[in-house]
Amino acid sequence: MKPTILLPSASLLAFGASAHALEIPHEQYQLDNGLNVILHKDTSLPQVVINIWYNVGSKDEQPGRSGFAHLFEHLMFMGTTRLPGSGFDDLMESHGGWNNAWTSEDATDYYSVGPSNLTRTFLWMEADRMEGLGKAMTTDKLNIQRGVVRNERRQTHEDQPYGGVWLELPRVLYPEGHPYAHSVIGSHEDLQAATLEDVISFFDTWYVPSNASLVVAGDFDEQQVKEDIQTMFGAIPPFSGMIGKVETEDVDTPVQPLTELTDQVQIPLTVMAWHTPASLQPGDADLDLVAAILADGRASRLYNRLVHTDQTALEVSATQWSQHLSSVFIIEGKPTPEHTIEEMEATIMEELTRLAEEGPTDEELERAKNQTSMSFLRNLENLRSRASILNRYHVLTGEPDYLEKDLERYRVATKQSVQAAAATLNTERLATLRVRPEPTPTEETKPVENTP
């Protein structure tokens, strides 16, 4: 018997004529200063989510100023004149709300979650940050968060097992000067070199209404929210300059085909990466399906071959890492002690070649499509996730209601299109990063102690 799929509520998903048609009901409009506003009403629970998406990520940073977008994710919680110090968190949490943020190569997203009676408070707090954070910025605040981010880099990359891979990967894949050629977290040197003037200039350039999209999702009074948004955000002046579009040439092959690293680990790791089409572009969805066919679940090709049958790998994964300018397809694997990285990589390429030559089976393609559909549904169950989805689609396509079109890309995928996508994952376009355990000193290499 097939399991029953429970959808959250009738108000959550509006199904169109097709049994598979999905949408997130919403209203969209724009203020005179350029702020995009999206309202998503859902009265199933007395809660509200405020999501504000700034269209700036590490790809927009100037040379010598890497890590600024992520640094600002931290600085945005350092207080304004009206909410000094930790006032943003204190006010929100004292009334039962919570917040967080994330930064990527392409965007910075802030969200607040709480009971519906905090809607006006949340809106005022976000408007206060947008209008007043730059004016209240100080060298002391910069120094505090500069230290926090540098310590985060150490914890998540430098001192984390295998963490150095993700610092090296951008340099391996992209030429110097490419918007994606450096890590989101930035370098110690660039973070140390940042001045108060640099930070204020970055804020004044990117944290402006015309570069932001505001989603209000949940149980709220629509008329009151519209009035509050106009009152609180409408008076913030638009940016008087020009925010230039990031220009870049397509990159098809990696800068460095093979990179060998060592780390304080016991098990080797391989990361195999290819340049792939940008998010929502032709081929992007097919490569998502390729990733599912290769490594999603015990029935997937790589898991079944490497982990279950041959037992050459302890674990293996695959993902299509979709980004605005160009994407990356990544396969990770750790070999068993009886086998080498090279043996594991050879088996992975055998399976990729077989998929490229024969294509997926009907069963594999159907399973991958079903997994994708379920992933879409799971994302829609959560109000916070829906708010983020609306903003993401708006930024990528100009259409917050792109959900059905997005899912359709997977529905129309064929065995031939998936086969063609797999064929692009060949050795000529491959970048491989290997992490091996640091060698232990042998008796021959140990320093000789002087005897008295």
CSV table of C-alpha atoms in Angstrom, one decimal:
chain,number,residue,atom,x,y,z
A,1,MET,CA,0.0,0.0,0.0
A,2,LYS,CA,1.4,3.4,-0.9
A,3,PRO,CA,1.9,5.9,1.9
A,4,THR,CA,-0.5,8.7,2.3
A,5,ILE,CA,0.9,12.2,1.7
A,6,LEU,CA,-0.6,14.7,4.2
A,7,LEU,CA,-0.6,18.3,2.9
A,8,PRO,CA,-0.6,21.0,5.6
A,9,SER,CA,-3.8,22.8,4.9
A,10,ALA,CA,-6.2,23.9,2.1
A,11,SER,CA,-4.8,27.4,2.3
A,12,LEU,CA,-1.2,26.3,1.9
A,13,LEU,CA,-1.3,25.0,-1.7
A,14,ALA,CA,-3.6,26.0,-4.4
A,15,PHE,CA,-3.9,23.3,-7.0
A,16,GLY,CA,-4.7,24.3,-10.6
A,17,ALA,CA,-6.4,22.4,-13.3
A,18,SER,CA,-3.6,19.8,-13.3
A,19,ALA,CA,-3.4,17.5,-10.3
A,20,HIS,CA,0.3,18.4,-10.0
A,21,ALA,CA,0.0,22.2,-10.4
A,22,LEU,CA,1.4,24.0,-7.4
A,23,GLU,CA,1.5,27.6,-6.4
A,24,ILE,CA,2.1,29.8,-3.4
A,25,PRO,CA,-0.7,32.3,-3.3
A,26,HIS,CA,0.6,35.8,-3.0
A,27,GLU,CA,0.3,39.5,-3.9
A,28,GLN,CA,3.3,41.5,-5.3
A,29,TYR,CA,3.8,45.2,-5.6
A,30,GLN,CA,6.6,47.8,-5.5
A,31,LEU,CA,7.2,50.9,-3.5
A,32,ASP,CA,8.3,54.1,-5.2
A,33,ASN,CA,11.8,53.7,-3.8
A,34,GLY,CA,12.1,50.4,-5.5
A,35,LEU,CA,11.5,48.0,-2.6
A,36,ASN,CA,9.8,44.8,-3.9
A,37,VAL,CA,7.0,43.6,-1.6
A,38,ILE,CA,5.4,40.1,-1.6
A,39,LEU,CA,2.5,39.2,0.7
A,40,HIS,CA,1.7,35.5,1.3
A,41,LYS,CA,-1.4,35.0,3.4
A,42,ASP,CA,-1.8,31.8,5.5
A,43,THR,CA,-4.1,31.8,8.5
A,44,SER,CA,-3.6,28.1,9.4
A,45,LEU,CA,-1.4,29.1,12.4
A,46,PRO,CA,-1.1,32.4,14.3
A,47,GLN,CA,2.4,33.1,13.1
A,48,VAL,CA,4.3,35.4,10.8
A,49,VAL,CA,7.6,35.3,8.9
A,50,ILE,CA,9.4,38.4,7.6
A,51,ASN,CA,12.0,37.5,5.0
A,52,ILE,CA,14.1,40.3,3.4
A,53,TRP,CA,16.4,39.2,0.6
A,54,TYR,CA,19.3,41.5,-0.4
A,55,ASN,CA,20.6,40.8,-3.9
A,56,VAL,CA,24.3,40.8,-2.9
A,57,GLY,CA,26.6,37.9,-2.2
A,58,SER,CA,30.3,37.2,-2.4
A,59,LYS,CA,30.2,37.4,-6.2
A,60,ASP,CA,29.6,41.2,-5.9
A,61,GLU,CA,32.7,41.8,-3.7
A,62,GLN,CA,35.6,44.0,-5.0
A,63,PRO,CA,39.2,42.5,-5.3
A,64,GLY,CA,40.9,42.7,-1.9
A,65,ARG,CA,37.6,42.9,-0.1
A,66,SER,CA,36.5,39.2,0.0
A,67,GLY,CA,34.1,38.2,2.8
A,68,PHE,CA,32.2,41.5,2.9
A,69,ALA,CA,28.8,40.0,2.2
A,70,HIS,CA,29.2,37.4,4.9
A,71,LEU,CA,30.7,40.0,7.3
A,72,PHE,CA,27.6,42.1,6.9
A,73,GLU,CA,25.4,39.2,7.8
A,74,HIS,CA,27.0,39.6,11.2
A,75,LEU,CA,27.2,43.4,11.3
A,76,MET,CA,23.4,43.6,10.7
A,77,PHE,CA,22.8,42.4,14.3
A,78,MET,CA,25.1,45.0,15.9
A,79,GLY,CA,22.5,47.6,16.6
A,80,THR,CA,21.3,51.0,15.4
A,81,THR,CA,20.7,54.3,17.2
A,82,ARG,CA,17.1,53.3,18.0
A,83,LEU,CA,18.0,49.6,18.8
A,84,PRO,CA,21.6,49.8,20.1
A,85,GLY,CA,23.8,46.9,21.0
A,86,SER,CA,22.0,43.6,21.0
A,87,GLY,CA,18.6,45.4,20.9
A,88,PHE,CA,17.5,43.7,17.7
A,89,ASP,CA,17.7,40.2,19.2
A,90,ASP,CA,16.7,41.3,22.7
A,91,LEU,CA,13.4,42.9,21.6
A,92,MET,CA,12.5,40.0,19.3
A,93,GLU,CA,13.3,37.2,21.7
A,94,SER,CA,11.7,38.9,24.7
A,95,HIS,CA,8.4,38.6,22.8
A,96,GLY,CA,8.7,35.0,21.6
A,97,GLY,CA,10.3,35.6,18.2
A,98,TRP,CA,13.6,34.4,16.7
A,99,ASN,CA,15.7,35.2,13.7
A,100,ASN,CA,18.6,34.1,11.5
A,101,ALA,CA,20.4,34.8,8.3
A,102,TRP,CA,22.5,33.2,5.6
A,103,THR,CA,24.9,34.4,2.9
A,104,SER,CA,25.9,32.7,-0.4
A,105,GLU,CA,27.8,33.5,-3.5
A,106,ASP,CA,24.6,35.2,-4.8
A,107,ALA,CA,22.5,36.6,-2.0
A,108,THR,CA,22.1,37.5,1.7
A,109,ASP,CA,18.8,36.6,3.3
A,110,TYR,CA,17.5,37.6,6.7
A,111,TYR,CA,14.3,36.2,8.3
A,112,SER,CA,12.4,36.7,11.5
A,113,VAL,CA,9.8,34.2,12.9
A,114,GLY,CA,7.2,34.7,15.6
A,115,PRO,CA,3.6,35.0,16.7
A,116,SER,CA,1.4,37.1,14.4
A,117,ASN,CA,1.1,40.0,17.0
A,118,LEU,CA,4.8,40.7,16.3
A,119,THR,CA,4.2,41.6,12.6
A,120,ARG,CA,4.4,45.4,13.0
A,121,THR,CA,7.4,45.0,15.4
A,122,PHE,CA,9.3,42.8,12.9
A,123,LEU,CA,8.6,45.3,10.0
A,124,TRP,CA,9.8,48.2,12.1
A,125,MET,CA,13.0,46.5,13.1
A,126,GLU,CA,13.9,45.6,9.5
A,127,ALA,CA,13.1,49.1,8.3
A,128,ASP,CA,15.2,50.5,11.1
A,129,ARG,CA,18.2,48.3,10.1
A,130,MET,CA,17.8,49.3,6.4
A,131,GLU,CA,17.6,53.0,7.2
A,132,GLY,CA,20.0,53.3,10.2
A,133,LEU,CA,22.6,50.6,10.4
A,134,GLY,CA,25.2,52.4,8.3
A,135,LYS,CA,24.8,55.6,10.2
A,136,ALA,CA,25.4,53.7,13.5
A,137,MET,CA,28.4,51.7,12.3
A,138,THR,CA,31.6,52.1,14.3
A,139,THR,CA,35.1,50.8,14.2
A,140,ASP,CA,34.5,48.9,17.5
A,141,LYS,CA,31.5,47.0,15.9
A,142,LEU,CA,33.6,46.2,12.9
A,143,ASN,CA,36.5,44.9,15.0
A,144,ILE,CA,34.2,42.7,17.0
A,145,GLN,CA,32.5,41.0,14.0
A,146,ARG,CA,35.8,40.9,12.1
A,147,GLY,CA,37.1,38.7,14.9
A,148,VAL,CA,34.0,36.6,15.0
A,149,VAL,CA,34.1,35.9,11.2
A,150,ARG,CA,37.8,35.1,11.3
A,151,ASN,CA,37.2,32.7,14.1
A,152,GLU,CA,34.3,31.2,12.2
A,153,ARG,CA,36.6,30.6,9.2
A,154,ARG,CA,39.0,28.7,11.5
A,155,GLN,CA,36.2,26.6,13.0
A,156,THR,CA,34.3,25.8,9.8
A,157,HIS,CA,37.2,25.5,7.3
A,158,GLU,CA,40.8,25.6,8.7
A,159,ASP,CA,40.3,23.4,11.8
A,160,GLN,CA,37.4,21.4,10.4
A,161,PRO,CA,38.3,18.0,8.9
A,162,TYR,CA,38.3,18.3,5.1
A,163,GLY,CA,37.4,22.0,5.4
A,164,GLY,CA,40.3,23.2,3.3
A,165,VAL,CA,38.6,21.6,0.3
A,166,TRP,CA,35.9,24.3,0.2
A,167,LEU,CA,38.5,27.1,0.4
A,168,GLU,CA,40.5,25.6,-2.5
A,169,LEU,CA,37.5,24.7,-4.7
A,170,PRO,CA,36.7,28.2,-6.0
A,171,ARG,CA,40.3,28.8,-7.0
A,172,VAL,CA,40.5,25.4,-8.7
A,173,LEU,CA,37.3,25.9,-10.7
A,174,TYR,CA,37.5,29.6,-11.7
A,175,PRO,CA,40.1,31.9,-13.1
A,176,GLU,CA,41.4,34.9,-11.0
A,177,GLY,CA,38.9,37.8,-11.2
A,178,HIS,CA,35.9,35.6,-11.7
A,179,PRO,CA,33.0,36.5,-9.3
A,180,TYR,CA,33.1,32.9,-7.9
A,181,ALA,CA,36.8,32.6,-7.7
A,182,HIS,CA,37.0,33.2,-3.9
A,183,SER,CA,35.2,31.7,-0.9
A,184,VAL,CA,32.1,33.3,0.7
A,185,ILE,CA,33.8,33.6,4.1
A,186,GLY,CA,36.7,35.6,2.6
A,187,SER,CA,40.4,35.6,3.5
A,188,HIS,CA,42.0,36.7,6.8
A,189,GLU,CA,44.0,39.3,4.9
A,190,ASP,CA,41.0,41.0,3.3
A,191,LEU,CA,39.0,40.9,6.5
A,192,GLN,CA,41.9,42.5,8.4
A,193,ALA,CA,42.3,45.2,5.8
A,194,ALA,CA,38.6,46.3,5.9
A,195,THR,CA,38.1,49.8,7.1
A,196,LEU,CA,35.1,51.5,8.6
A,197,GLU,CA,34.8,53.5,5.3
A,198,ASP,CA,34.8,50.3,3.3
A,199,VAL,CA,32.0,48.8,5.3
A,200,ILE,CA,29.8,51.9,5.3
A,201,SER,CA,30.3,52.2,1.5
A,202,PHE,CA,29.3,48.5,1.0
A,203,PHE,CA,26.2,49.0,3.1
A,204,ASP,CA,25.2,52.2,1.3
A,205,THR,CA,25.6,50.5,-2.1
A,206,TRP,CA,23.9,47.2,-1.5
A,207,TYR,CA,21.5,47.5,1.5
A,208,VAL,CA,19.1,49.8,-0.3
A,209,PRO,CA,15.3,49.4,-1.1
A,210,SER,CA,15.9,48.9,-4.8
A,211,ASN,CA,18.2,46.0,-4.1
A,212,ALA,CA,15.9,44.3,-1.6
A,213,SER,CA,12.8,42.1,-1.7
A,214,LEU,CA,10.5,41.9,1.4
A,215,VAL,CA,8.2,38.9,2.0
A,216,VAL,CA,5.5,39.0,4.7
A,217,ALA,CA,4.1,35.5,5.1
A,218,GLY,CA,1.6,34.1,7.6
A,219,ASP,CA,-1.4,35.3,9.5
A,220,PHE,CA,-1.7,39.1,9.2
A,221,ASP,CA,-4.1,41.9,8.4
A,222,GLU,CA,-3.3,42.8,4.8
A,223,GLN,CA,-4.5,46.4,4.8
A,224,GLN,CA,-2.6,47.1,8.1
A,225,VAL,CA,0.6,45.5,6.7
A,226,LYS,CA,0.5,47.5,3.5
A,227,GLU,CA,0.1,50.7,5.5
A,228,ASP,CA,2.9,49.7,7.8
A,229,ILE,CA,5.2,48.9,5.0
A,230,GLN,CA,4.5,52.2,3.3
A,231,THR,CA,5.1,54.1,6.5
A,232,MET,CA,8.2,52.3,7.7
A,233,PHE,CA,10.0,51.5,4.4
A,234,GLY,CA,8.5,54.1,2.0
A,235,ALA,CA,10.5,57.0,3.4
A,236,ILE,CA,13.9,55.3,3.0
A,237,PRO,CA,15.6,56.9,0.0
A,238,PRO,CA,16.5,54.9,-3.0
A,239,PHE,CA,20.1,54.4,-4.0
A,240,SER,CA,21.2,57.4,-6.1
A,241,GLY,CA,24.0,55.5,-7.9
A,242,MET,CA,24.0,52.5,-10.1
A,243,ILE,CA,24.3,48.9,-9.0
A,244,GLY,CA,26.1,47.2,-11.9
A,245,LYS,CA,25.3,43.7,-13.1
A,246,VAL,CA,28.1,41.3,-12.5
A,247,GLU,CA,29.7,40.6,-15.9
A,248,THR,CA,31.5,37.3,-16.5
A,249,GLU,CA,32.4,34.9,-19.3
A,250,ASP,CA,31.3,31.3,-19.2
A,251,VAL,CA,33.8,28.9,-17.7
A,252,ASP,CA,33.7,25.4,-19.1
A,253,THR,CA,36.8,23.8,-17.8
A,254,PRO,CA,38.5,24.1,-14.5
A,255,VAL,CA,41.6,26.1,-13.9
A,256,GLN,CA,43.4,23.2,-12.1
A,257,PRO,CA,42.4,19.6,-13.0
A,258,LEU,CA,44.0,17.9,-10.0
A,259,THR,CA,44.7,19.2,-6.5
A,260,GLU,CA,46.3,17.2,-3.8
A,261,LEU,CA,45.8,18.2,-0.1
A,262,THR,CA,46.7,16.8,3.2
A,263,ASP,CA,44.8,17.1,6.5
A,264,GLN,CA,44.6,15.7,10.0
A,265,VAL,CA,42.1,13.0,9.1
A,266,GLN,CA,42.2,9.3,9.1
A,267,ILE,CA,40.1,8.6,5.9
A,268,PRO,CA,40.9,10.1,2.5
A,269,LEU,CA,38.3,12.2,0.6
A,270,THR,CA,37.8,12.9,-3.0
A,271,VAL,CA,35.8,15.8,-4.4
A,272,MET,CA,35.1,15.6,-8.2
A,273,ALA,CA,33.6,18.8,-9.7
A,274,TRP,CA,32.4,20.0,-13.1
A,275,HIS,CA,31.1,23.3,-14.4
A,276,THR,CA,27.4,23.1,-15.2
A,277,PRO,CA,24.5,25.4,-16.4
A,278,ALA,CA,23.3,28.2,-14.1
A,279,SER,CA,20.3,27.8,-11.9
A,280,LEU,CA,17.0,27.3,-13.9
A,281,GLN,CA,18.9,27.2,-17.2
A,282,PRO,CA,18.6,24.3,-19.6
A,283,GLY,CA,20.4,21.3,-18.2
A,284,ASP,CA,20.2,22.4,-14.6
A,285,ALA,CA,17.2,20.3,-13.8
A,286,ASP,CA,18.5,17.3,-15.7
A,287,LEU,CA,21.7,17.4,-13.6
A,288,ASP,CA,19.6,17.4,-10.4
A,289,LEU,CA,18.1,14.2,-11.7
A,290,VAL,CA,21.5,12.8,-12.5
A,291,ALA,CA,22.6,13.5,-8.9
A,292,ALA,CA,19.5,11.6,-7.6
A,293,ILE,CA,20.1,8.6,-9.9
A,294,LEU,CA,23.7,8.5,-8.9
A,295,ALA,CA,23.6,8.9,-5.2
A,296,ASP,CA,20.2,9.5,-3.6
A,297,GLY,CA,19.3,6.5,-1.5
A,298,ARG,CA,20.5,2.9,-1.3
A,299,ALA,CA,19.1,2.1,-4.7
A,300,SER,CA,21.2,4.7,-6.4
A,301,ARG,CA,24.0,3.7,-8.8
A,302,LEU,CA,27.0,4.9,-6.9
A,303,TYR,CA,25.8,3.8,-3.5
A,304,ASN,CA,24.8,0.3,-4.8
A,305,ARG,CA,28.1,-0.2,-6.7
A,306,LEU,CA,30.7,1.5,-4.4
A,307,VAL,CA,29.2,1.0,-0.9
A,308,HIS,CA,27.1,-2.1,-1.2
A,309,THR,CA,28.5,-4.3,-4.0
A,310,ASP,CA,32.2,-3.6,-4.5
A,311,GLN,CA,32.6,-2.1,-1.0
A,312,THR,CA,35.2,0.3,-2.3
A,313,ALA,CA,33.7,3.4,-0.6
A,314,LEU,CA,32.5,4.1,2.9
A,315,GLU,CA,30.2,6.9,1.6
A,316,VAL,CA,29.4,8.7,-1.6
A,317,SER,CA,27.2,11.7,-2.5
A,318,ALA,CA,26.3,13.8,-5.5
A,319,THR,CA,24.7,17.2,-5.9
A,320,GLN,CA,24.0,19.8,-8.5
A,321,TRP,CA,25.1,23.0,-6.7
A,322,SER,CA,22.9,25.6,-8.6
A,323,GLN,CA,24.1,29.2,-8.6
A,324,HIS,CA,23.0,32.4,-10.4
A,325,LEU,CA,26.0,32.8,-12.8
A,326,SER,CA,27.0,29.1,-13.3
A,327,SER,CA,26.6,25.9,-11.3
A,328,VAL,CA,28.8,23.1,-10.1
A,329,PHE,CA,28.2,19.4,-10.1
A,330,ILE,CA,30.0,17.7,-7.2
A,331,ILE,CA,30.6,14.0,-6.3
A,332,GLU,CA,32.2,13.3,-2.9
A,333,GLY,CA,33.5,9.9,-1.8
A,334,LYS,CA,35.6,8.3,1.0
A,335,PRO,CA,37.3,5.0,0.1
A,336,THR,CA,37.4,2.0,2.4
A,337,PRO,CA,40.8,1.2,4.0
A,338,GLU,CA,41.3,-1.7,1.5
A,339,HIS,CA,41.0,0.6,-1.5
A,340,THR,CA,42.5,3.8,-2.8
A,341,ILE,CA,41.1,7.2,-3.9
A,342,GLU,CA,42.2,6.4,-7.4
A,343,GLU,CA,40.3,3.1,-7.5
A,344,MET,CA,37.2,4.8,-6.1
A,345,GLU,CA,37.4,7.6,-8.7
A,346,ALA,CA,37.8,5.1,-11.5
A,347,THR,CA,34.6,3.3,-10.5
A,348,ILE,CA,32.7,6.6,-10.2
A,349,MET,CA,33.8,7.5,-13.8
A,350,GLU,CA,32.8,4.0,-15.0
A,351,GLU,CA,29.3,4.6,-13.6
A,352,LEU,CA,29.1,8.1,-15.1
A,353,THR,CA,30.2,6.8,-18.5
A,354,ARG,CA,27.6,4.0,-18.4
A,355,LEU,CA,24.9,6.5,-17.6
A,356,ALA,CA,26.1,8.8,-20.4
A,357,GLU,CA,26.2,5.9,-22.9
A,358,GLU,CA,23.0,4.0,-21.9
A,359,GLY,CA,20.9,6.6,-20.1
A,360,PRO,CA,18.8,5.9,-17.0
A,361,THR,CA,16.3,3.1,-16.8
A,362,ASP,CA,12.6,4.0,-16.7
A,363,GLU,CA,12.5,3.0,-13.0
A,364,GLU,CA,15.5,5.2,-12.2
A,365,LEU,CA,14.1,8.3,-13.9
A,366,GLU,CA,10.6,7.8,-12.3
A,367,ARG,CA,12.2,7.4,-8.9
A,368,ALA,CA,14.4,10.6,-9.4
A,369,LYS,CA,11.4,12.6,-10.5
A,370,ASN,CA,9.3,11.4,-7.5
A,371,GLN,CA,12.1,12.3,-5.1
A,372,THR,CA,12.2,15.8,-6.6
A,373,SER,CA,8.5,16.2,-6.3
A,374,MET,CA,8.6,15.2,-2.7
A,375,SER,CA,11.4,17.6,-2.1
A,376,PHE,CA,9.3,20.4,-3.5
A,377,LEU,CA,6.3,19.4,-1.3
A,378,ARG,CA,8.5,19.2,1.9
A,379,ASN,CA,9.8,22.7,1.2
A,380,LEU,CA,6.2,24.0,0.9
A,381,GLU,CA,5.2,22.6,4.3
A,382,ASN,CA,7.2,25.2,6.2
A,383,LEU,CA,6.1,28.9,6.2
A,384,ARG,CA,9.7,30.1,6.5
A,385,SER,CA,10.7,28.1,3.5
A,386,ARG,CA,7.8,29.4,1.4
A,387,ALA,CA,8.8,33.0,2.2
A,388,SER,CA,12.4,32.3,1.0
A,389,ILE,CA,11.2,30.5,-2.1
A,390,LEU,CA,9.0,33.5,-3.1
A,391,ASN,CA,12.0,35.8,-2.8
A,392,ARG,CA,14.4,33.4,-4.6
A,393,TYR,CA,12.1,33.1,-7.6
A,394,HIS,CA,11.5,36.8,-7.7
A,395,VAL,CA,15.3,37.5,-7.8
A,396,LEU,CA,16.1,34.7,-10.3
A,397,THR,CA,13.2,35.2,-12.7
A,398,GLY,CA,11.2,38.3,-11.7
A,399,GLU,CA,8.2,35.9,-11.0
A,400,PRO,CA,7.6,34.9,-7.4
A,401,ASP,CA,5.1,32.3,-8.7
A,402,TYR,CA,7.7,30.4,-10.7
A,403,LEU,CA,7.1,27.3,-8.6
A,404,GLU,CA,5.0,25.4,-11.2
A,405,LYS,CA,7.4,26.3,-14.0
A,406,ASP,CA,10.3,25.2,-11.9
A,407,LEU,CA,8.7,21.8,-11.2
A,408,GLU,CA,7.7,21.4,-14.8
A,409,ARG,CA,11.5,21.4,-15.8
A,410,TYR,CA,11.7,18.0,-14.0
A,411,ARG,CA,8.4,16.6,-15.3
A,412,VAL,CA,9.5,17.1,-19.0
A,413,ALA,CA,12.9,15.6,-18.5
A,414,THR,CA,13.5,12.5,-20.6
A,415,LYS,CA,15.9,9.6,-20.6
A,416,GLN,CA,17.6,11.3,-23.5
A,417,SER,CA,18.0,14.7,-21.8
A,418,VAL,CA,19.3,13.1,-18.6
A,419,GLN,CA,21.7,11.0,-20.6
A,420,ALA,CA,23.0,14.1,-22.4
A,421,ALA,CA,23.5,15.9,-19.1
A,422,ALA,CA,25.4,13.0,-17.7
A,423,ALA,CA,27.6,13.0,-20.8
A,424,THR,CA,28.9,16.5,-19.9
A,425,LEU,CA,30.4,15.0,-16.7
A,426,ASN,CA,33.5,13.7,-18.5
A,427,THR,CA,37.2,13.6,-17.6
A,428,GLU,CA,38.1,16.5,-19.9
A,429,ARG,CA,36.0,18.9,-17.8
A,430,LEU,CA,36.7,17.4,-14.4
A,431,ALA,CA,38.4,19.1,-11.4
A,432,THR,CA,39.5,16.6,-8.7
A,433,LEU,CA,40.5,17.6,-5.2
A,434,ARG,CA,41.9,14.8,-3.0
A,435,VAL,CA,42.5,15.1,0.7
A,436,ARG,CA,44.8,12.5,2.2
A,437,PRO,CA,45.8,11.9,5.8
A,438,GLU,CA,48.9,13.8,6.9
A,439,PRO,CA,51.9,11.4,6.9
A,440,THR,CA,53.0,10.3,10.3
A,441,PRO,CA,56.8,10.6,11.1
A,442,THR,CA,58.7,7.4,10.6
A,443,GLU,CA,61.6,6.3,12.7
A,444,GLU,CA,64.0,7.4,9.8
A,445,THR,CA,62.6,10.9,9.7
A,446,LYS,CA,62.3,11.5,13.4
A,447,PRO,CA,64.9,14.0,14.7
A,448,VAL,CA,67.8,12.4,16.5
A,449,GLU,CA,68.0,13.4,20.2
A,450,ASN,CA,71.4,14.5,21.4
A,451,THR,CA,72.6,12.5,24.3
A,452,PRO,CA,74.7,14.1,27.0
